[in-house]
């Protein structure tokens, strides 16, 4: 069955982008008779995708001097519709936000950005600020008027979408464990930075405010040698930590407690997790964080906030902090896992169990979407 698909991710960035690339690669290779048009920035990692089947074309987003929201409005109102008509697209597949007008194609929206549907009380912690994220949510809701199918990564995200858009059709397509993409191991930098015999507590995350690195700095400042050789290992630079709290970062760094790795490449992840004792995840909101999956896959017990998004993914494979705004509560949780070896091992085993439930490869994860697209062409396209 032939099909023309336009995939667009308007100025997409962040750590999740590599996972989107893996998913696209898998779907393109699975479906040699489908024609794909990828709409992205010329500098995006998505522009590196290649296909042996001559079924892939690129449309690059042209940079302008217009204010960003004006450029976004023009793209989603006019330009995307032009691209759909140019390639006679059967399906537009959008990431996080889609066209603001009706088009001739069936619109599928993959929603990975939890801020589009989360409680409005959380909007103030978005890195772009309250006004801009409110504007983005307005245009997201506009694009949902013209969305035929929404793809979510978790049942929790599906529930949030259903609560706001009662009549929308949804499916859950979980992110792959995807570790096979990262098996070209490189432990040289990690082994120089970390001693595997130290009690390394890792947090693999960007420096966005909702990730709550400040809470961890406050937590580790409370320790007074209760755990020998305790370390907080973050994937930020020292300069980024200083920007979060200069005094706390300086004190913890000078004491040898704070270790700043900077961003970790995929091939370094295995060495990082295998050098760590606990993965800590204080983020207030996520769609489906790779950090949770990686910790479970590599057998590192995790401590996380007792919030719905985390419980939806981790189930029994995490120690949940109820009073998750309290540095003392996080300190107590770390000490609990340090002293209770039975609980520690239970979380390791539960993590392995949950990781096995997830798609084990990007081919497995892509099957769900490929099958749904085939179903659209057979049954739903003209409904």
PDB file of C-alpha atoms in Angstrom, residues 3 76 186 219 316:
ATOM      1  CA  UNK A   3       1.282   6.338   1.167  1.00  0.00           C
ATOM      2  CA  UNK A  76       1.363  26.454  10.654  1.00  0.00           C
ATOM      3  CA  UNK A 186      32.826   4.732  25.583  1.00  0.00           C
ATOM      4  CA  UNK A 219      19.360  18.094  49.772  1.00  0.00           C
ATOM      5  CA  UNK A 316       6.863  -0.571  41.803  1.00  0.00           C
TER       6      UNK A 316
END
